[in-house]
Coordinates of C-alpha atoms in Angstrom, one line a residue:
Chain T
M1236 CA 24.2 69.3 99.8
G1237 CA 23.4 65.3 97.7
E1238 CA 20.7 63.5 97.4
T1239 CA 19.7 61.6 100.2
I1240 CA 21.1 57.4 100.1
I1241 CA 20.5 56.6 103.9
K1242 CA 17.7 56.8 106.2
I1243 CA 18.8 55.0 109.6
Q1244 CA 15.4 55.1 112.7
N1245 CA 15.4 54.5 115.2
L1246 CA 17.6 51.5 114.7
I1247 CA 18.2 48.7 116.9
R1248 CA 20.9 45.8 116.5
S1249 CA 20.9 44.0 120.3
Y1250 CA 22.5 40.5 121.0
Q1251 CA 21.6 38.2 123.4
M1252 CA 24.8 36.6 125.7
G1253 CA 23.2 34.3 127.6
S1254 CA 20.4 36.3 130.0
T1255 CA 21.6 39.9 129.6
T1256 CA 20.7 41.1 126.2
L1257 CA 23.4 43.7 125.0
N1258 CA 21.8 46.5 122.3
A1259 CA 25.6 47.8 120.3
L1260 CA 23.2 49.9 118.7
N1261 CA 20.0 51.5 120.8
N1262 CA 17.9 54.0 119.3
V1263 CA 19.8 55.5 116.0
T1264 CA 18.5 57.9 113.7
L1265 CA 20.6 59.1 110.6
D1266 CA 21.1 60.2 106.9
F1267 CA 23.8 60.2 104.7
T1268 CA 23.5 62.1 100.9
T1269 CA 26.4 61.6 98.3
G1270 CA 29.6 62.4 97.9
E1271 CA 29.7 63.3 101.7
F1272 CA 32.8 61.7 103.1
T1273 CA 32.8 60.4 106.8
G1274 CA 33.7 57.9 110.0
L1275 CA 31.9 56.2 112.3
I1276 CA 33.9 57.6 115.2
G1277 CA 34.4 55.6 118.7
P1278 CA 35.7 53.3 120.8
S1279 CA 35.6 49.6 120.3
G1280 CA 32.2 47.5 121.2
S1281 CA 30.4 51.3 120.2
G1282 CA 28.8 50.2 117.5
K1283 CA 30.3 51.5 114.3
T1284 CA 30.6 48.0 113.0
T1285 CA 27.9 47.1 113.4
L1286 CA 26.5 50.3 111.9
L1287 CA 29.1 49.6 109.2
N1288 CA 27.3 45.9 108.1
I1289 CA 24.2 46.9 109.0
I1290 CA 24.6 49.5 106.0
G1291 CA 25.9 47.2 103.3
S1292 CA 23.5 44.4 104.5
L1293 CA 25.4 41.7 106.0
D1294 CA 23.4 41.6 109.6
L1295 CA 20.4 42.5 110.2
P1296 CA 18.3 45.2 112.6
T1297 CA 16.3 44.2 115.3
S1298 CA 13.9 46.7 115.5
G1299 CA 14.1 50.6 113.0
S1300 CA 14.5 50.8 110.2
A1301 CA 17.5 51.7 107.9
E1302 CA 16.9 52.6 103.8
V1303 CA 20.9 52.0 102.0
L1304 CA 19.7 53.3 98.4
G1305 CA 16.5 52.7 98.4
R1306 CA 16.0 49.4 99.8
K1307 CA 15.0 48.8 103.2
I1308 CA 17.5 46.4 104.8
E1309 CA 15.1 44.2 106.9
T1310 CA 13.5 43.3 104.3
L1311 CA 15.8 42.1 102.3
S1312 CA 15.8 38.7 100.8
P1313 CA 19.4 37.4 101.5
K1314 CA 19.9 37.2 97.1
Q1315 CA 18.4 40.8 97.1
A1316 CA 20.7 42.3 99.6
A1317 CA 23.6 40.4 97.4
V1318 CA 22.8 42.2 94.8
L1319 CA 22.5 45.6 96.7
R1320 CA 26.1 44.6 97.4
N1321 CA 27.5 43.8 94.5
F1322 CA 26.3 46.7 92.2
E1323 CA 25.9 49.8 95.2
I1324 CA 28.6 48.6 97.7
G1325 CA 32.5 48.8 98.5
F1326 CA 34.2 47.6 101.8
I1327 CA 36.9 47.8 102.8
F1328 CA 38.1 45.5 105.6
Q1329 CA 41.5 46.3 108.2
T1330 CA 42.8 43.8 107.2
F1331 CA 42.5 43.2 103.1
N1332 CA 40.8 40.9 103.2
L1333 CA 42.3 39.8 99.2
L1334 CA 41.4 36.3 98.3
P1335 CA 44.9 34.6 99.0
V1336 CA 45.7 32.3 95.6
Y1337 CA 44.0 35.1 93.8
T1338 CA 46.5 37.3 91.5
I1339 CA 45.7 41.7 92.3
Y1340 CA 44.8 41.9 88.9
E1341 CA 41.8 38.6 90.1
N1342 CA 41.0 39.8 93.7
I1343 CA 40.4 43.1 91.3
E1344 CA 37.7 41.3 89.0
F1345 CA 36.1 39.2 91.4
P1346 CA 33.4 41.7 92.1
L1347 CA 33.4 42.0 88.3
L1348 CA 32.9 38.2 87.6
L1349 CA 29.4 38.6 89.9
Q1350 CA 28.1 40.9 87.1
P1351 CA 27.4 38.6 84.4
Q1352 CA 26.3 41.0 81.6
L1353 CA 30.1 42.8 81.8
K1354 CA 32.9 40.9 79.0
T1355 CA 35.9 40.3 79.2
P1356 CA 37.4 43.3 77.8
Q1357 CA 34.9 45.2 80.3
R1358 CA 36.5 44.1 83.2
R1359 CA 39.6 44.3 82.2
E1360 CA 39.1 47.2 80.9
M1361 CA 37.6 48.0 84.2
V1362 CA 39.8 46.4 86.6
R1363 CA 43.0 48.0 84.8
Q1364 CA 41.4 51.8 85.3
A1365 CA 41.3 51.0 89.1
L1366 CA 44.7 49.6 89.8
E1367 CA 45.8 52.6 87.7
W1368 CA 43.7 54.2 90.7
V1369 CA 45.6 53.1 92.9
G1370 CA 49.1 53.4 91.6
L1371 CA 49.4 49.6 91.0
A1372 CA 49.2 49.1 87.6
D1373 CA 52.3 47.5 87.1
R1374 CA 50.6 44.5 90.0
A1375 CA 48.7 42.3 88.4
G1376 CA 50.5 39.4 87.6
S1377 CA 52.0 39.7 92.4
M1378 CA 50.0 37.7 94.7
P1379 CA 48.6 39.2 97.7
K1380 CA 51.1 37.9 99.6
Q1381 CA 54.0 39.4 97.4
L1382 CA 52.5 42.8 98.9
S1383 CA 52.8 45.0 101.7
G1384 CA 50.0 45.5 103.5
G1385 CA 49.7 49.1 102.4
Q1386 CA 49.8 47.8 99.1
C1387 CA 46.9 44.5 99.7
Q1388 CA 45.4 47.9 101.5
R1389 CA 45.5 50.0 97.6
V1390 CA 44.4 46.7 96.3
A1391 CA 41.1 46.6 98.6
I1392 CA 40.0 49.9 97.6
A1393 CA 41.2 49.6 93.6
R1394 CA 38.7 46.2 93.8
A1395 CA 35.6 48.2 96.5
I1396 CA 35.8 50.6 94.0
V1397 CA 36.8 48.7 90.8
K1398 CA 32.9 48.2 89.7
K1399 CA 31.5 52.2 90.7
P1400 CA 29.7 52.0 93.6
R1401 CA 27.8 54.4 94.7
L1402 CA 29.0 54.1 98.1
V1403 CA 32.1 52.2 100.1
L1404 CA 32.0 51.2 103.6
A1405 CA 35.3 50.6 105.1
D1406 CA 35.4 49.5 108.3
E1407 CA 38.6 50.5 110.3
P1408 CA 41.0 50.6 106.8
T1409 CA 43.9 52.4 108.1
A1410 CA 44.1 50.4 111.3
N1411 CA 47.4 47.3 110.0
L1412 CA 48.7 50.1 107.7
D1413 CA 51.9 52.6 109.4
A1414 CA 51.7 56.8 109.8
Q1415 CA 53.4 57.0 105.6
N1416 CA 50.5 53.9 104.0
S1417 CA 47.5 55.7 106.3
A1418 CA 48.2 58.7 103.9
N1419 CA 48.6 57.6 100.9
I1420 CA 44.5 55.7 101.6
M1421 CA 43.7 58.6 102.5
E1422 CA 44.4 60.0 99.5
I1423 CA 43.5 57.3 97.4
M1424 CA 39.7 57.5 98.7
L1425 CA 39.6 61.5 98.5
K1426 CA 40.4 61.8 95.4
L1427 CA 38.1 58.4 94.6
N1428 CA 35.0 60.7 96.7
R1429 CA 35.9 63.5 93.9
E1430 CA 36.3 62.4 91.0
L1431 CA 33.4 60.5 91.3
N1432 CA 31.7 61.8 93.5
T1433 CA 31.2 58.4 95.7
T1434 CA 29.8 58.2 98.4
F1435 CA 32.4 56.6 102.5
I1436 CA 31.9 56.2 105.2
F1437 CA 34.4 54.9 107.2
S1438 CA 34.1 53.9 111.0
T1439 CA 37.3 54.6 112.2
H1440 CA 39.0 55.9 116.1
D1441 CA 42.7 56.7 114.4
E1442 CA 43.7 60.6 114.0
K1443 CA 45.1 60.1 111.1
V1444 CA 42.0 59.8 109.2
I1445 CA 39.4 61.8 111.6
K1446 CA 41.7 64.2 110.2
H1447 CA 40.4 64.1 107.0
L1448 CA 36.5 63.4 107.9
R1449 CA 34.2 66.4 105.9
R1450 CA 31.6 64.6 108.1
K1451 CA 32.4 62.9 112.1
I1452 CA 29.8 61.3 114.2
K1453 CA 31.2 60.8 117.3
L1454 CA 29.0 57.0 118.5
A1455 CA 29.7 56.0 123.0
D1456 CA 28.1 52.8 123.4
G1457 CA 25.7 52.3 120.4
Q1458 CA 24.2 56.2 120.5
V1459 CA 24.8 58.8 119.0
V1460 CA 26.4 61.5 120.9
S1461 CA 28.1 63.8 117.8
D1462 CA 27.5 64.8 114.3
E1463 CA 29.9 67.2 113.2
S1464 CA 29.5 67.9 109.1
I1465 CA 32.7 70.7 108.2
Chain C
M1226 CA 29.0 33.7 86.7
P1227 CA 31.5 31.4 86.5
L1228 CA 31.9 29.4 89.6
F1229 CA 34.1 26.8 88.0
K1230 CA 36.3 29.2 86.9
L1231 CA 36.8 30.3 90.9
A1232 CA 36.1 26.7 91.7
L1233 CA 39.4 25.6 89.4
R1234 CA 40.9 28.5 90.4
N1235 CA 40.7 28.3 94.7
L1236 CA 41.9 24.1 94.1
L1237 CA 44.8 25.1 92.1
G1238 CA 45.8 27.8 94.7
G1239 CA 45.4 24.8 96.7
G1240 CA 49.5 23.9 96.1
L1241 CA 50.5 20.5 97.5
R1242 CA 47.4 19.1 99.5
T1243 CA 45.1 19.6 96.4
W1244 CA 47.5 17.1 94.1
L1245 CA 48.1 15.0 96.7
N1246 CA 44.2 14.5 97.3
A1247 CA 44.5 14.5 93.4
F1248 CA 47.1 11.4 92.6
I1249 CA 45.4 9.5 96.2
L1250 CA 42.6 9.6 94.1
S1251 CA 43.8 9.0 90.8
V1252 CA 45.5 5.8 92.6
S1253 CA 42.3 4.4 93.1
F1254 CA 40.7 5.6 89.7
V1255 CA 43.9 3.2 88.5
I1256 CA 43.0 0.4 90.0
I1257 CA 39.7 0.4 90.3
I1258 CA 39.9 0.4 86.2
G1259 CA 42.4 -2.1 86.6
C1260 CA 40.4 -4.5 88.5
Q1261 CA 37.1 -3.8 86.4
G1262 CA 39.1 -4.7 83.4
L1263 CA 41.2 -7.4 85.3
Y1264 CA 37.6 -9.6 86.1
K1265 CA 36.5 -8.6 82.9
G1266 CA 39.0 -10.1 81.0
M1267 CA 37.8 -13.3 83.8
A1268 CA 34.7 -13.4 83.7
R1269 CA 35.5 -13.2 79.4
Q1270 CA 38.3 -15.6 80.1
M1271 CA 36.2 -18.1 81.9
E1272 CA 33.4 -17.8 79.5
H1273 CA 35.5 -18.6 76.2
L1274 CA 37.1 -21.3 78.2
A1275 CA 33.9 -23.4 79.1
V1276 CA 32.4 -22.5 75.6
G1277 CA 35.7 -24.0 73.5
S1278 CA 35.7 -27.0 76.4
Y1279 CA 32.5 -28.4 77.4
Y1280 CA 29.2 -25.9 75.9
G1281 CA 29.4 -25.5 72.7
G1282 CA 27.0 -22.5 71.1
G1283 CA 24.5 -25.1 73.5
Q1284 CA 23.3 -28.0 75.0
Y1285 CA 19.6 -30.9 74.7
W1286 CA 20.0 -33.0 77.7
Q1287 CA 18.5 -35.7 77.8
A1288 CA 15.0 -35.3 79.8
N1289 CA 16.5 -37.6 82.6
Y1290 CA 19.9 -35.7 82.7
D1291 CA 20.8 -33.1 86.7
P1292 CA 24.3 -32.1 86.2
F1293 CA 23.9 -32.7 89.8
D1294 CA 22.2 -35.1 90.7
T1295 CA 24.4 -38.5 90.2
L1296 CA 22.0 -41.2 90.9
T1297 CA 19.7 -40.1 88.1
L1298 CA 22.5 -40.6 86.0
D1299 CA 22.3 -44.1 85.3
D1300 CA 18.9 -43.5 83.5
A1301 CA 19.8 -40.4 82.0
H1302 CA 20.0 -42.0 78.1
G1303 CA 18.4 -41.6 74.8
R1304 CA 17.6 -42.3 71.3
L1305 CA 19.0 -38.9 69.8
P1306 CA 15.9 -37.5 67.6
D1307 CA 16.4 -37.0 64.0
A1308 CA 16.8 -33.6 63.4
L1309 CA 19.8 -34.7 66.1
Q1310 CA 20.7 -36.8 64.2
K1311 CA 20.8 -34.9 61.6
M1312 CA 22.8 -32.0 63.4
S1313 CA 25.2 -34.6 64.0
A1314 CA 25.9 -36.1 60.8
A1315 CA 26.7 -33.1 59.9
G1316 CA 28.9 -32.2 62.2
Q1317 CA 27.0 -29.0 63.8
A1318 CA 26.3 -31.1 67.3
V1319 CA 28.4 -33.8 68.9
P1320 CA 26.5 -36.4 71.5
V1321 CA 27.8 -37.3 74.5
L1322 CA 27.3 -40.9 77.1
K1323 CA 27.5 -40.4 80.0
R1324 CA 27.9 -43.0 83.4
Q1325 CA 28.8 -43.8 86.2
A1326 CA 32.2 -45.4 86.9
T1327 CA 35.0 -46.5 89.3
L1328 CA 38.4 -46.6 88.0
Y1329 CA 41.4 -48.5 90.5
A1330 CA 44.5 -47.2 88.6
Q1331 CA 47.6 -46.7 91.4
N1332 CA 46.4 -48.6 93.9
R1333 CA 44.1 -45.7 94.5
V1334 CA 39.9 -46.0 93.9
L1335 CA 38.3 -43.5 92.0
N1336 CA 33.6 -42.5 92.1
I1337 CA 34.1 -40.9 88.0
T1338 CA 32.1 -40.0 84.8
L1339 CA 32.5 -42.0 81.9
N1340 CA 31.7 -40.2 79.7
G1341 CA 31.6 -41.7 75.8
I1342 CA 32.4 -38.4 72.7
K1343 CA 32.5 -38.6 69.5
Q1344 CA 36.7 -39.1 67.6
E1345 CA 36.1 -37.5 65.6
Q1346 CA 34.8 -34.3 67.0
T1347 CA 35.4 -30.8 66.2
I1348 CA 33.2 -28.6 68.7
I1349 CA 34.8 -28.8 71.5
D1350 CA 38.5 -28.8 72.3
I1351 CA 39.4 -31.9 74.0
P1352 CA 41.9 -33.6 71.3
T1353 CA 38.5 -37.0 70.7
A1354 CA 41.8 -37.7 67.8
R1355 CA 43.4 -39.4 70.4
L1356 CA 41.2 -41.2 71.2
R1357 CA 42.2 -43.7 68.0
D1358 CA 42.1 -47.4 69.0
T1359 CA 45.5 -49.5 69.0
G1360 CA 44.0 -52.9 69.8
H1361 CA 45.1 -53.3 73.4
A1362 CA 43.3 -51.7 75.6
I1363 CA 40.3 -48.5 75.9
P1364 CA 42.0 -45.7 74.9
A1365 CA 40.7 -43.1 77.4
I1366 CA 41.4 -38.6 77.8
I1367 CA 42.0 -37.9 81.0
G1368 CA 42.5 -34.5 82.3
D1369 CA 45.4 -32.7 84.3
A1370 CA 43.4 -32.4 87.5
M1371 CA 42.0 -36.2 87.2
A1372 CA 45.2 -37.2 86.2
K1373 CA 47.0 -35.7 88.6
S1374 CA 44.8 -37.3 91.7
A1375 CA 44.9 -40.9 89.5
G1376 CA 47.9 -40.3 90.1
L1377 CA 48.2 -41.4 86.7
Q1378 CA 51.1 -40.3 83.4
Q1379 CA 50.4 -40.7 78.9
G1380 CA 50.8 -44.6 78.1
D1381 CA 49.4 -45.4 81.8
T1382 CA 46.6 -48.3 81.9
A1383 CA 44.1 -49.3 85.0
V1384 CA 41.0 -50.5 85.4
L1385 CA 37.7 -49.1 84.8
R1386 CA 34.3 -51.7 86.3
W1387 CA 31.4 -49.9 85.4
R1388 CA 27.7 -51.4 85.2
N1389 CA 25.8 -52.4 81.3
A1390 CA 22.2 -51.0 80.8
H1391 CA 21.8 -53.9 81.8
G1392 CA 22.8 -53.7 84.9
T1393 CA 25.3 -56.0 84.4
F1394 CA 29.3 -55.2 86.0
D1395 CA 32.2 -55.5 83.3
A1396 CA 35.3 -53.9 83.8
N1397 CA 38.6 -53.9 81.1
E1398 CA 41.8 -52.9 81.0
I1399 CA 41.8 -48.5 80.0
Y1400 CA 45.4 -47.4 78.8
I1401 CA 45.8 -42.8 79.0
A1402 CA 46.4 -41.9 74.9
A1403 CA 46.5 -37.8 76.5
I1404 CA 46.4 -36.0 79.4
M1405 CA 45.0 -32.6 78.2
N1406 CA 45.8 -29.4 80.0
T1407 CA 42.1 -28.2 81.1
Q1408 CA 41.3 -25.4 83.4
V1409 CA 38.1 -25.9 82.9
G1410 CA 37.3 -28.3 85.6
V1411 CA 33.3 -29.8 84.4
I1412 CA 36.0 -31.4 82.1
D1413 CA 38.5 -32.8 84.2
Q1414 CA 37.6 -33.7 87.5
G1415 CA 36.2 -36.5 88.0
Q1416 CA 35.9 -37.2 84.1
V1417 CA 37.2 -40.1 81.9
W1418 CA 37.2 -39.7 77.9
I1419 CA 36.5 -42.5 75.6
A1420 CA 35.8 -42.6 72.6
L1421 CA 31.5 -42.7 71.6
D1422 CA 31.5 -46.6 69.8
V1423 CA 33.2 -48.1 72.7
M1424 CA 31.5 -46.4 74.7
Q1425 CA 27.3 -47.3 73.9
K1426 CA 28.8 -50.6 73.3
I1427 CA 30.2 -51.9 76.5
T1428 CA 26.9 -50.2 78.3
V1429 CA 25.0 -51.9 75.9
L1430 CA 23.4 -48.3 74.5
P1431 CA 23.6 -48.3 71.3
D1432 CA 22.1 -45.6 69.4
E1433 CA 22.1 -43.4 72.5
A1434 CA 23.4 -40.7 74.3
T1435 CA 22.9 -37.9 78.0
L1436 CA 23.6 -34.6 76.1
V1437 CA 24.5 -33.6 72.8
I1438 CA 26.9 -30.3 72.0
T1439 CA 25.4 -28.4 69.5
A1440 CA 28.8 -25.8 67.6
Q1441 CA 28.6 -22.5 67.7
G1442 CA 26.4 -20.8 65.2
S1443 CA 24.3 -23.7 64.2
A1444 CA 21.1 -23.4 64.4
P1445 CA 19.2 -25.9 67.0
P1446 CA 16.4 -28.0 66.1
R1447 CA 12.7 -25.9 67.8
G1448 CA 10.0 -27.2 70.1
A1449 CA 8.9 -31.4 68.9
D1450 CA 11.8 -31.6 66.6
A1451 CA 14.2 -32.6 69.4
G1452 CA 12.4 -34.7 71.3
N1453 CA 12.1 -34.7 74.4
W1454 CA 15.4 -33.4 74.4
V1455 CA 15.6 -30.2 76.5
F1456 CA 17.4 -27.4 74.8
R1457 CA 20.3 -25.5 77.4
N1458 CA 21.4 -22.8 76.1
Q1459 CA 24.8 -21.0 76.8
D1460 CA 23.7 -18.7 79.1
F1461 CA 21.8 -20.9 81.1
L1462 CA 24.9 -22.7 80.7
L1463 CA 27.2 -20.2 81.7
T1464 CA 25.0 -19.8 84.9
D1465 CA 27.3 -20.5 88.2
E1466 CA 30.4 -19.5 86.2
R1467 CA 28.8 -15.9 86.4
N1468 CA 27.9 -16.3 89.9
M1469 CA 31.4 -17.3 90.3
M1470 CA 32.4 -14.2 88.7
T1471 CA 29.7 -12.0 90.8
S1472 CA 31.4 -13.2 94.1
E1473 CA 35.1 -12.2 92.8
Y1474 CA 33.1 -8.9 91.7
I1475 CA 32.5 -8.8 94.9
E1476 CA 35.2 -9.3 97.1
G1477 CA 37.7 -7.4 94.2
G1478 CA 34.9 -4.6 95.2
I1479 CA 35.2 -4.2 98.8
M1480 CA 39.2 -3.8 98.2
Y1481 CA 38.4 -0.4 96.0
A1482 CA 35.5 0.8 97.6
V1483 CA 38.9 0.2 100.5
F1484 CA 41.1 2.2 98.1
L1485 CA 37.7 4.2 97.4
F1486 CA 37.0 5.6 101.3
L1487 CA 40.3 6.1 102.2
A1488 CA 40.4 8.7 98.7
M1489 CA 36.9 10.1 99.6
L1490 CA 38.2 10.8 103.6
G1491 CA 40.8 12.9 102.6
I1492 CA 38.9 14.9 100.1
F1493 CA 36.2 15.5 103.2
D1494 CA 39.1 16.1 105.5
T1495 CA 40.0 18.9 102.8
Q1496 CA 36.3 20.2 102.6
I1497 CA 36.5 20.6 106.3
L1498 CA 39.3 22.1 107.3
A1499 CA 38.6 24.3 104.2
I1500 CA 35.6 25.5 105.8
Y1501 CA 37.2 25.9 109.2
H1502 CA 40.3 27.7 108.1
R1503 CA 38.7 29.9 105.1
I1504 CA 35.3 31.3 107.0
K1505 CA 36.8 34.8 106.5
E1506 CA 37.6 34.3 102.8
M1507 CA 33.7 33.6 102.1
G1508 CA 32.6 36.3 104.9
T1509 CA 34.7 37.9 101.8
M1510 CA 33.1 36.6 99.2
L1511 CA 29.6 37.2 100.5
A1512 CA 30.2 41.1 101.4
L1513 CA 31.4 40.6 97.9
G1514 CA 28.6 40.2 96.2
I1515 CA 28.7 35.9 96.1
T1516 CA 25.4 34.9 97.7
K1517 CA 25.5 31.7 99.9
N1518 CA 24.4 29.4 97.3
D1519 CA 26.4 30.3 95.5
L1520 CA 29.3 30.0 98.2
I1521 CA 28.0 25.6 98.5
W1522 CA 28.3 25.5 94.8
I1523 CA 31.9 27.4 94.1
F1524 CA 33.1 25.4 97.6
T1525 CA 31.4 22.0 97.1
L1526 CA 32.5 21.4 93.3
E1527 CA 36.9 22.7 94.5
G1528 CA 36.0 20.0 96.1
A1529 CA 34.5 17.9 93.4
L1530 CA 36.5 18.3 90.6
H1531 CA 39.6 17.0 92.9
S1532 CA 38.3 13.7 91.2
L1533 CA 39.2 15.3 87.4
L1534 CA 42.7 15.8 88.1
A1535 CA 42.6 13.3 89.2
A1536 CA 40.9 12.0 86.3
G1537 CA 44.1 13.6 84.4
L1538 CA 47.4 12.3 86.8
A1539 CA 45.3 8.9 86.5
F1540 CA 45.5 9.5 82.2
I1541 CA 49.0 10.1 82.2
Y1542 CA 50.6 8.0 84.0
G1543 CA 47.1 4.6 84.6
T1544 CA 46.9 4.8 80.6
P1545 CA 50.2 3.5 80.4
L1546 CA 50.8 1.2 83.1
L1547 CA 47.2 -0.5 81.6
I1548 CA 48.3 -0.8 78.7
W1549 CA 51.2 -2.3 79.9
F1550 CA 48.9 -4.7 82.0
D1551 CA 47.2 -5.5 79.1
R1552 CA 50.0 -7.0 76.7
I1553 CA 51.7 -9.0 79.2
G1554 CA 48.4 -10.0 81.7
F1555 CA 47.8 -11.1 85.2
S1556 CA 50.0 -14.5 86.0
M1557 CA 46.5 -16.2 87.8
A1558 CA 48.7 -20.0 88.3
D1559 CA 46.5 -22.7 89.8
M1560 CA 43.1 -21.0 89.9
D1561 CA 41.2 -23.9 88.5
Q1562 CA 42.3 -25.5 92.4
F1563 CA 39.4 -22.8 93.9
G1564 CA 37.2 -24.1 90.5
L1565 CA 38.0 -21.2 88.3
A1566 CA 38.3 -22.5 84.7
L1567 CA 40.5 -19.9 83.9
G1568 CA 44.7 -19.9 81.7
D1569 CA 47.7 -19.4 83.7
T1570 CA 47.8 -16.1 82.6
I1571 CA 44.4 -13.4 82.2
Y1572 CA 44.0 -10.9 79.7
P1573 CA 42.4 -7.4 81.2
V1574 CA 39.2 -6.4 78.4
F1575 CA 39.2 -2.5 79.2
T1576 CA 35.8 -1.5 78.2
P1577 CA 34.7 2.5 77.3
G1578 CA 32.4 1.1 79.8
I1579 CA 34.4 0.4 82.1
I1580 CA 36.3 3.5 82.1
I1581 CA 33.4 6.2 81.9
G1582 CA 31.3 3.9 84.6
T1583 CA 34.3 4.5 86.8
A1584 CA 34.2 8.0 86.6
I1585 CA 30.7 8.7 87.2
L1586 CA 30.9 6.7 90.5
I1587 CA 34.5 8.2 91.5
F1588 CA 33.2 12.0 90.2
A1589 CA 29.1 10.8 91.5
L1590 CA 31.4 9.9 95.0
T1591 CA 33.7 12.9 95.1
A1592 CA 31.0 15.9 94.1
F1593 CA 28.8 14.2 97.3
V1594 CA 32.3 13.8 99.9
S1595 CA 32.5 17.2 99.2
Y1596 CA 29.1 18.4 99.2
L1597 CA 28.4 17.1 102.7
P1598 CA 31.1 19.8 104.7
C1599 CA 29.7 22.9 102.3
R1600 CA 26.2 22.5 103.8
R1601 CA 26.9 24.6 107.2
I1602 CA 27.7 27.2 104.7
A1603 CA 24.2 28.3 104.4
K1604 CA 24.3 28.5 107.8
L1605 CA 26.6 30.9 107.8
N1606 CA 26.8 34.8 109.6
P1607 CA 28.7 37.3 107.0
T1608 CA 29.5 39.6 110.3
D1609 CA 30.9 36.5 111.9
A1610 CA 33.0 34.7 109.7
L1611 CA 34.6 38.2 108.4
R1612 CA 35.9 37.8 112.0
G1613 CA 37.6 34.5 111.3
K1614 CA 34.8 33.1 113.1
I1615 CA 32.0 30.2 112.4
A1616 CA 28.6 29.9 113.9

């Protein structure tokens, strides 16, 4: 059993929709430990992405508590939240979200540029290693528009893990990919999880992802309906 | 964090749109520098002509002299104090005696100011050597604008009528010994120049003058040395010319303000588009650990850097253009009709102050215009931004 890195207690996230209040997350309590390969599973609107956003300090809970890597998300200043995201958390998005005017190398280097202590040679070496992990060392100079969807997602993975974060949050990472590319992506992430002991939390309803998960948390209407570990 | 580097990458990644904005801004750059240089050249040329033709190194005015009051002109005369006489004798100053007079020329009657000036003077650019007496009439010099309004040509004669110091009217014939080509209205329009000794004789004002023009660089006598003659320095004498140039500057300013406005509009538009079209990119950057303040900086810098690209472009095509403009000058024929003492061609003057000042102005304006739309970023919700929505 690894160290607990995320503690979520009685988490509620509600949105005001006109005169009605919508609870995207309703009294969620969960713990995550180091090295997990976990999925938040559920249909659209079940609260998967909202939970990932709160864990990733991109959103704040309405009530309850979310402690991530020793920091209480609800008490973080915007700057502290930015530092947490920059140093400790990697994000992978469904639509890749690569920066279109940057090369592949520059996209991967971007989070490292926000860490002033890293010098150019160090950054270069880290980017090179990340490109090798995802098998795109020969495409460093390409632009995102020159790559296929699968390759773009591999770049997004490289960008997420280049700074060797303790936690990677992947929001529907295979939703825009075909079966072969999805399998490749999952293989890469499993390898990184094994070799770097990085914690991966997915939000997904894709069976191709679900079959690789070691822990499956089912959400429905903002509540945890089951939590199974294999 | 290398915000500058990131902003520059984003800017250059904008491709054609970036270069179009930069080009339009560079045109404003060149036009503003060109206009400023032209005005600077115009002001310098105007002052140079006015100083060389009439103001000299400053003037001593007899206490009653008021150039804007022709009614008191006939009372504005006096004997030169010793110090001014010495300066005149040493060729460091030239006295001028002024009287109201009437000229009858080519069936026209013109009220004029009759000016007596030493024939041998070299202090101002009036060809007074041509005032040599040939015996049959009073030799006179007029400017080309005066010649045009009086219908006179060189060698023509006209009748001059004046009142002497005793109030007696007298008249004589003058002949036009020379027509001077000048753009300085104050020595031309309504002015007739004759020799000082002749003037003093016909007005019965021996050794008297209305004003004394000093040579440039001569040391004028101070205080009591000049008696009740008041010294008017170049700054005082050039006040009207400078005021006129200020109004010209303002008119020119309106023109390049329009150019700048158009260029700024392009940048503002680009920034607004960037905020709305690149919202997902901003969300991604926030997720990667950038702060909103840094994001505002990046996007503001990105807009402001247009001015650096524009400066580069302006340097590439503007430098040869302005050098050429500087060499051939700018044709300003007939500008003297608008009251500006200028040559036919104005040569612009480009000083480092003009170039640096223009660059600072454009950079500051571009930065400000770039910043305005970026304020929205502060209100950005990262989760909305990641979905491409702006709150």
